[in-house]
PDB file of C-alpha atoms in Angstrom:
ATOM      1  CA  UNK A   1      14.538 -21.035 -28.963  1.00 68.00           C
ATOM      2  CA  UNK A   2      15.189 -22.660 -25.789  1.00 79.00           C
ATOM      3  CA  UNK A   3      12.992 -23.830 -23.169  1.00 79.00           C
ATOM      4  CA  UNK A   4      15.439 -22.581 -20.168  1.00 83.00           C
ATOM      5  CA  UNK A   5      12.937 -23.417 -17.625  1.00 78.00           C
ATOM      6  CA  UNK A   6      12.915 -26.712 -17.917  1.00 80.00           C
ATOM      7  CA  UNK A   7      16.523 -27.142 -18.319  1.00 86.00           C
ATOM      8  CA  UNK A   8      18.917 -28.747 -16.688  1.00 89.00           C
ATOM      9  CA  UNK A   9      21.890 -27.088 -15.757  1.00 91.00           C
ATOM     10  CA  UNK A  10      24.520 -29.526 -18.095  1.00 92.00           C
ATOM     11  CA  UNK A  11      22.366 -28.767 -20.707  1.00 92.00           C
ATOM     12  CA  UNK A  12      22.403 -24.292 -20.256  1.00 93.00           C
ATOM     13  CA  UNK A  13      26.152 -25.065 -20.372  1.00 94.00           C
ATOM     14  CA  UNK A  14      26.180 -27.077 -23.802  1.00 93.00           C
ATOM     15  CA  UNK A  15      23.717 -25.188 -25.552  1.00 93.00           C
ATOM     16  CA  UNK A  16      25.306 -21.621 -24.671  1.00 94.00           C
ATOM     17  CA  UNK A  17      28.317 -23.267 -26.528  1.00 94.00           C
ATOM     18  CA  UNK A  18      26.738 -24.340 -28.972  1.00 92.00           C
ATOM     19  CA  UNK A  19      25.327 -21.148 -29.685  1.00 91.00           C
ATOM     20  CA  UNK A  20      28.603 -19.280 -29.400  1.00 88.00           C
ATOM     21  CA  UNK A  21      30.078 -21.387 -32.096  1.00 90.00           C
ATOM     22  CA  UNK A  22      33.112 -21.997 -30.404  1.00 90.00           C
ATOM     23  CA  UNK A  23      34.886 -25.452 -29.245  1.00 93.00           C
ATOM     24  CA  UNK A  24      34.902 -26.572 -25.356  1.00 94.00           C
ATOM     25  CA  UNK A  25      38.865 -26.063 -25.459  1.00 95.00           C
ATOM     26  CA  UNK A  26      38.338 -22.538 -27.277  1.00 95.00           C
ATOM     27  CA  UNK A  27      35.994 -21.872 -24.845  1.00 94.00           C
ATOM     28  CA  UNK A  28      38.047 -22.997 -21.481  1.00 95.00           C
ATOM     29  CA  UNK A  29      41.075 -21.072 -22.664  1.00 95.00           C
ATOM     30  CA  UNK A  30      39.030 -18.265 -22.732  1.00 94.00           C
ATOM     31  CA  UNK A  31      37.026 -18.530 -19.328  1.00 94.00           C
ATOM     32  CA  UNK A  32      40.696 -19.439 -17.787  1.00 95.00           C
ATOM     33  CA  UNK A  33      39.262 -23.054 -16.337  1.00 95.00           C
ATOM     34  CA  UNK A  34      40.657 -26.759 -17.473  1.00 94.00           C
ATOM     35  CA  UNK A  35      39.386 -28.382 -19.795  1.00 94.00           C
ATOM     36  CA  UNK A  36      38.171 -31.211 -17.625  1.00 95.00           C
ATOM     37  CA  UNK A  37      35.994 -28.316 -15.652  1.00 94.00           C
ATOM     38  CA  UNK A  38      34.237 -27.104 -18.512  1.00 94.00           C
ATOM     39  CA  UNK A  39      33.667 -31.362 -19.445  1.00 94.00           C
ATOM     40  CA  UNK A  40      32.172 -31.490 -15.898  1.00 93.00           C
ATOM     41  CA  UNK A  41      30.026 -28.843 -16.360  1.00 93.00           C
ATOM     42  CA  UNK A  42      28.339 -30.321 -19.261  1.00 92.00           C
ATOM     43  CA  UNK A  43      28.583 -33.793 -17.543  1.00 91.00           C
ATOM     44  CA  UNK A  44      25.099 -35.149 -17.578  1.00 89.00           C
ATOM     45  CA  UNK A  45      25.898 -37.778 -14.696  1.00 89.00           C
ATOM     46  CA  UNK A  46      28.806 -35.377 -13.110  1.00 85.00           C
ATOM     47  CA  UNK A  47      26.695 -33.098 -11.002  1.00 84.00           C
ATOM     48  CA  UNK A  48      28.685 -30.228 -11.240  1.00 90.00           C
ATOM     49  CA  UNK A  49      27.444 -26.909 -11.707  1.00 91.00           C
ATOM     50  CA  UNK A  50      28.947 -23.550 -12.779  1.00 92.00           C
ATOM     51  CA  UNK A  51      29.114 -21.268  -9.522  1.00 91.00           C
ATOM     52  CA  UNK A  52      27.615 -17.421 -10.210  1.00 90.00           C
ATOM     53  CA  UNK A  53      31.310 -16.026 -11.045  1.00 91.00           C
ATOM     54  CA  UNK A  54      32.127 -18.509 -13.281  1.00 93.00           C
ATOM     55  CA  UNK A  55      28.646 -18.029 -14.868  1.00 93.00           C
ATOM     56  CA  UNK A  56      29.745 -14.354 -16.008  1.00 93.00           C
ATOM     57  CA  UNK A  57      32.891 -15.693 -16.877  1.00 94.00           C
ATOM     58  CA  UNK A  58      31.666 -18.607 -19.397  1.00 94.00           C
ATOM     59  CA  UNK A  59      29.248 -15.641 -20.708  1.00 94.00           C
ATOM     60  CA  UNK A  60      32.277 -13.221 -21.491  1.00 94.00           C
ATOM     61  CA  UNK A  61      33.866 -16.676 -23.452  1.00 94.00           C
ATOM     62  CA  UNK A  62      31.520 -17.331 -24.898  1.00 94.00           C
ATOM     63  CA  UNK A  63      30.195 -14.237 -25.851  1.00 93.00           C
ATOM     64  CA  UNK A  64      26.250 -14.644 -24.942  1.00 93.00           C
ATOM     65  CA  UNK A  65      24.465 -14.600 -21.975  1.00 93.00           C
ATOM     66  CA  UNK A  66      22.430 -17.617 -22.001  1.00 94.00           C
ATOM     67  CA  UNK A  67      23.934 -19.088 -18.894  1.00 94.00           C
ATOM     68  CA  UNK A  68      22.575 -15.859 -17.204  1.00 94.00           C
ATOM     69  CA  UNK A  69      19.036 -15.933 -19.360  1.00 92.00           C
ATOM     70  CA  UNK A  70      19.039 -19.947 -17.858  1.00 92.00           C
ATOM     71  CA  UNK A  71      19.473 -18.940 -13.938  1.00 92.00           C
ATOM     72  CA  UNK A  72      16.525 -16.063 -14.737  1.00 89.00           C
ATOM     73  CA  UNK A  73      14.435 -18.444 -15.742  1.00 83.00           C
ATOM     74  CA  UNK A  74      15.155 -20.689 -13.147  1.00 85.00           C
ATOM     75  CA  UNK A  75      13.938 -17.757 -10.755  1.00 86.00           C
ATOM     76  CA  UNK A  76      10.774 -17.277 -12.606  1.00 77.00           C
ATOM     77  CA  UNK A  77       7.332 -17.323 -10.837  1.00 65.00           C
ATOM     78  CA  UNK A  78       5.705 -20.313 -11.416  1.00 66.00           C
ATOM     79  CA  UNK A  79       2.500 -19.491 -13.517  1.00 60.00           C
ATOM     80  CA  UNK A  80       0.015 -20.218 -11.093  1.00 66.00           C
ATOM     81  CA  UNK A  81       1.957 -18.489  -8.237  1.00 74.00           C
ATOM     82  CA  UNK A  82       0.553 -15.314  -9.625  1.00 79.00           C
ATOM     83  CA  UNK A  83      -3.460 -15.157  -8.594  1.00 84.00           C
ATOM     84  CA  UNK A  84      -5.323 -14.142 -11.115  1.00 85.00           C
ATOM     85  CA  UNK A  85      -7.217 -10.499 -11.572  1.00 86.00           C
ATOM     86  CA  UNK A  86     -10.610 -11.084 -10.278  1.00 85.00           C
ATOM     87  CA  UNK A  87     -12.205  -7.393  -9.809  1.00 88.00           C
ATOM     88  CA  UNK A  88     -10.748  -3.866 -10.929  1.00 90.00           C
ATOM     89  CA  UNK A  89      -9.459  -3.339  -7.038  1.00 91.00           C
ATOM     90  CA  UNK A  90      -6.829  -6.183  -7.314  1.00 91.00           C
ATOM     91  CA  UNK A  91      -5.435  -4.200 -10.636  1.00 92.00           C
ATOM     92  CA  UNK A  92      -5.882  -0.879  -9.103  1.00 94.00           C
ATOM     93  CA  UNK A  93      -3.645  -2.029  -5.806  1.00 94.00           C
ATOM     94  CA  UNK A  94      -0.902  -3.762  -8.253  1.00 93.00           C
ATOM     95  CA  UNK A  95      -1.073  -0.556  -9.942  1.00 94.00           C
ATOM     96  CA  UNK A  96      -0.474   1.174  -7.280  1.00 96.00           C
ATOM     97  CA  UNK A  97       2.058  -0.847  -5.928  1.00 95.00           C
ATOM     98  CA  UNK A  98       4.075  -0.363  -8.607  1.00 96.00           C
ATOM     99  CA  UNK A  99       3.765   3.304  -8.616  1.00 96.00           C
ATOM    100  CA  UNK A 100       5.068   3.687  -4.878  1.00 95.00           C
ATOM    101  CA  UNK A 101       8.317   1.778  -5.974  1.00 94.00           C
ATOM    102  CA  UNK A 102       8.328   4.360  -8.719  1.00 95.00           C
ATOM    103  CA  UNK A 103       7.968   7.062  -6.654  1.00 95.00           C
ATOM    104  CA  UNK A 104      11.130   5.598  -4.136  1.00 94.00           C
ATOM    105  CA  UNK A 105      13.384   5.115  -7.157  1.00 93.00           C
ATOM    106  CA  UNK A 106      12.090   8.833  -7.953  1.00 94.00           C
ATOM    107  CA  UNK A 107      12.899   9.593  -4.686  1.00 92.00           C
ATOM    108  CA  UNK A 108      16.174   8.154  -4.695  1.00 91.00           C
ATOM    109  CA  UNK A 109      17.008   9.998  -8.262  1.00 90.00           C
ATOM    110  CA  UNK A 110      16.052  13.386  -5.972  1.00 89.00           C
ATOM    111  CA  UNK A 111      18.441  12.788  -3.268  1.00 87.00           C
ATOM    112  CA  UNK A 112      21.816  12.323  -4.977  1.00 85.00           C
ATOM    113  CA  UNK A 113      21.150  14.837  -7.518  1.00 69.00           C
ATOM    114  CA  UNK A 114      22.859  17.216  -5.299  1.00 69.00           C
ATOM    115  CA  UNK A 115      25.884  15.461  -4.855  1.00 70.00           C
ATOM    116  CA  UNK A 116      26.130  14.106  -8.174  1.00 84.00           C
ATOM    117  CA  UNK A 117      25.567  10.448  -8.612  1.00 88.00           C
ATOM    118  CA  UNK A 118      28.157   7.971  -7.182  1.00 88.00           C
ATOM    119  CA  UNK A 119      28.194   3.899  -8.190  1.00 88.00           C
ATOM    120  CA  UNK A 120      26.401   3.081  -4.438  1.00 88.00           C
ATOM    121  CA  UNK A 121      23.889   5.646  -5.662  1.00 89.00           C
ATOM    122  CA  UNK A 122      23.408   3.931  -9.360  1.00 91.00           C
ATOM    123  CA  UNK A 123      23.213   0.916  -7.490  1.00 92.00           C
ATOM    124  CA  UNK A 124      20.695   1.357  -4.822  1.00 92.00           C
ATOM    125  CA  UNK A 125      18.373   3.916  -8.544  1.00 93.00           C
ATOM    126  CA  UNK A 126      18.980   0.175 -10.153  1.00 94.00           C
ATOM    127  CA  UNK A 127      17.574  -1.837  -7.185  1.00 93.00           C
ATOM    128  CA  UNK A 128      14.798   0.465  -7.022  1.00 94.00           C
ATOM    129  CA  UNK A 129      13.980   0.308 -10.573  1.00 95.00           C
ATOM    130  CA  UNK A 130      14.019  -3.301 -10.874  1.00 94.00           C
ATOM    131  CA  UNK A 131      11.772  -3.428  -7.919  1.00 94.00           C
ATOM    132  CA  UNK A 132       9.149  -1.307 -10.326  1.00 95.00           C
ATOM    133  CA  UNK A 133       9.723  -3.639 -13.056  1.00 93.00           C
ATOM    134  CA  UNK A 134       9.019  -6.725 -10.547  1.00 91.00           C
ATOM    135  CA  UNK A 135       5.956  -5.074  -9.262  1.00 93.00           C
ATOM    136  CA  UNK A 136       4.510  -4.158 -12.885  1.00 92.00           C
ATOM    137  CA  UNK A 137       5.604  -7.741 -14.050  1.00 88.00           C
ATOM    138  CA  UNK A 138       3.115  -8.854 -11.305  1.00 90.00           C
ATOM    139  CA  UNK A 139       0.494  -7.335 -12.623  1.00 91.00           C
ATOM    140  CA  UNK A 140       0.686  -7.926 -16.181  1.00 87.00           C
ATOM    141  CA  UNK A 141       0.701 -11.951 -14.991  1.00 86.00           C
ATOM    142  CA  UNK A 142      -2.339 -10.806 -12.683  1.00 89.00           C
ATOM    143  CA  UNK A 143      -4.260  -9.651 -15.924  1.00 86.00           C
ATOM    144  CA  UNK A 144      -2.579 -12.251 -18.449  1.00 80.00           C
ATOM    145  CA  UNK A 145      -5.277 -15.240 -18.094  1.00 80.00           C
ATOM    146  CA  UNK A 146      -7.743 -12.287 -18.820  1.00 80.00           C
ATOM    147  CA  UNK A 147      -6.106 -10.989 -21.231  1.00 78.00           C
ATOM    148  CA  UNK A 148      -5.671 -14.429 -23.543  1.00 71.00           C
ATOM    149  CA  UNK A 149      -9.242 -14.810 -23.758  1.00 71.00           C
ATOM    150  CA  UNK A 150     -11.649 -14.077 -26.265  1.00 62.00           C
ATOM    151  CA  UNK A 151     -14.132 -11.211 -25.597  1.00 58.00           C
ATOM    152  CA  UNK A 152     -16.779 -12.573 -26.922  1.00 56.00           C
ATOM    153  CA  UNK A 153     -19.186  -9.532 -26.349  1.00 58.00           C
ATOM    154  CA  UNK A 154     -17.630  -7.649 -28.972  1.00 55.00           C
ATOM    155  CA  UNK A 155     -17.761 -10.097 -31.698  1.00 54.00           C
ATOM    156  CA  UNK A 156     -20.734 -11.951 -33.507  1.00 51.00           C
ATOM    157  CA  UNK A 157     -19.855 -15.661 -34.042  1.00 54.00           C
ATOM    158  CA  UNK A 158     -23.047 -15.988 -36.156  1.00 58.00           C
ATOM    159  CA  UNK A 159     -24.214 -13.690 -38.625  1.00 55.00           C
ATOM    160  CA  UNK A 160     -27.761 -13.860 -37.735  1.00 57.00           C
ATOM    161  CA  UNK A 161     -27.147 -12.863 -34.044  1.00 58.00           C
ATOM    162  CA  UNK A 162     -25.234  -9.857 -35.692  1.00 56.00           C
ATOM    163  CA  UNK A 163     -26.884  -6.433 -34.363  1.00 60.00           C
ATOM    164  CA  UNK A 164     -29.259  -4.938 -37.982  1.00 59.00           C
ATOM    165  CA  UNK A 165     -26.678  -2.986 -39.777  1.00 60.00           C
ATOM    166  CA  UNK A 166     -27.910   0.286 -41.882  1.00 59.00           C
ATOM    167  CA  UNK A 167     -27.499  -0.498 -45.929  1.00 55.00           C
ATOM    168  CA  UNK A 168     -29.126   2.298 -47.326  1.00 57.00           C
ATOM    169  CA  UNK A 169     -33.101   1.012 -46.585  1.00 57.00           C
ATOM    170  CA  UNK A 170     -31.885  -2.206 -47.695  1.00 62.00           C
ATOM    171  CA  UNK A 171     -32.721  -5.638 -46.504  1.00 63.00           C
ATOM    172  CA  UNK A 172     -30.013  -7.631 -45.729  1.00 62.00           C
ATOM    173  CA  UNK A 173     -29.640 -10.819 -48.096  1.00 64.00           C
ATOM    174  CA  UNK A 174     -30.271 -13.587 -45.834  1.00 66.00           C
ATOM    175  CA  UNK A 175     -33.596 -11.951 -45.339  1.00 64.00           C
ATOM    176  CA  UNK A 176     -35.017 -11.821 -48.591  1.00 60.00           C
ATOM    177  CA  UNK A 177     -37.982 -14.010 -48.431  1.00 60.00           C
ATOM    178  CA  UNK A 178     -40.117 -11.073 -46.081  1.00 54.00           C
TER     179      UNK A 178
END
């Protein structure tokens, strides 16, 4: 597994060739760039980057789509760019948010079903869809801090602070001696 945030552009390049398994030359025939391109992209002192069509076009030679994975990440919220949940109302609102974008993409689903779907259609459902994706995204990050801790009110970390339990009018064995 990568770490694609922390990346470096050279290095997306080289390791989504290493992963397809195929050599630079295999892979610059197939892209339709020079071999010295595809060098300078993996250049360490070189500076040179991919630009966004030839990113789809390494992934098609390639045949992954780390490249792509690598400029996601790269667009990632930091982690503490995302405040943290600190009452039920904060949920509730990124809750809600999320179910007005719903209700536009549902909206825009209504209005074209008419007319049949056409690609500006699809495109403008997709936007909105992604847009619910963003806004539940948001709050799962909102409630993740939360959520990685312990809840320590539902479990006993010693035995003798553990609530009396019912064994059939029996004692338990710790308390023997009464």
């Amino acid at each position: 597994m990568y770490d694609l945030r922390n990346m470096a552009a050279w290095e997306a390049v080289q390791a989504a060739i290493e992963a397809g398994g195929r050599t630079r030359k295999d892979v610059a025939e197939r892209a339709g760039i020079s071999l010295n391109v595809l060098n300078r992209y993996c250049s360490r002192q070189d500076g040179y980057e991919p630009s966004l069509g030839m990113v789809v076009r390494l992934c098609m030679a390639l045949d992954n789509t780390l490249l792509v994975q690598w400029a996601e990440a790269q667009l990632e919220m930091p982690d503490d760019a995302v405040p943290v949940a600190t009452c039920r109302a904060d949920v509730l609102t990124g809750i809600a948010r999320a179910t007005a974008s719903l209700g536009d993409a549902n909206r825009l689903a209504a209005e074209t079903s008419a007319r049949g779907v056409t690609p500006a259609d699809a495109r403008e459902i997709r936007s909105a869809l992604l847009d619910v994706i963003g806004e539940a995204r948001m709050v799962m990050a909102m409630l993740q801090p939360l959520a990685a801790h312990r809840d320590v009110r539902t479990c006993a970390p010693l035995a003798s602070l553990r609530p009396p339990q019912k064994h059939g009018g029996r004692r338990p064995w710790w308390r023997f001696w009464r």
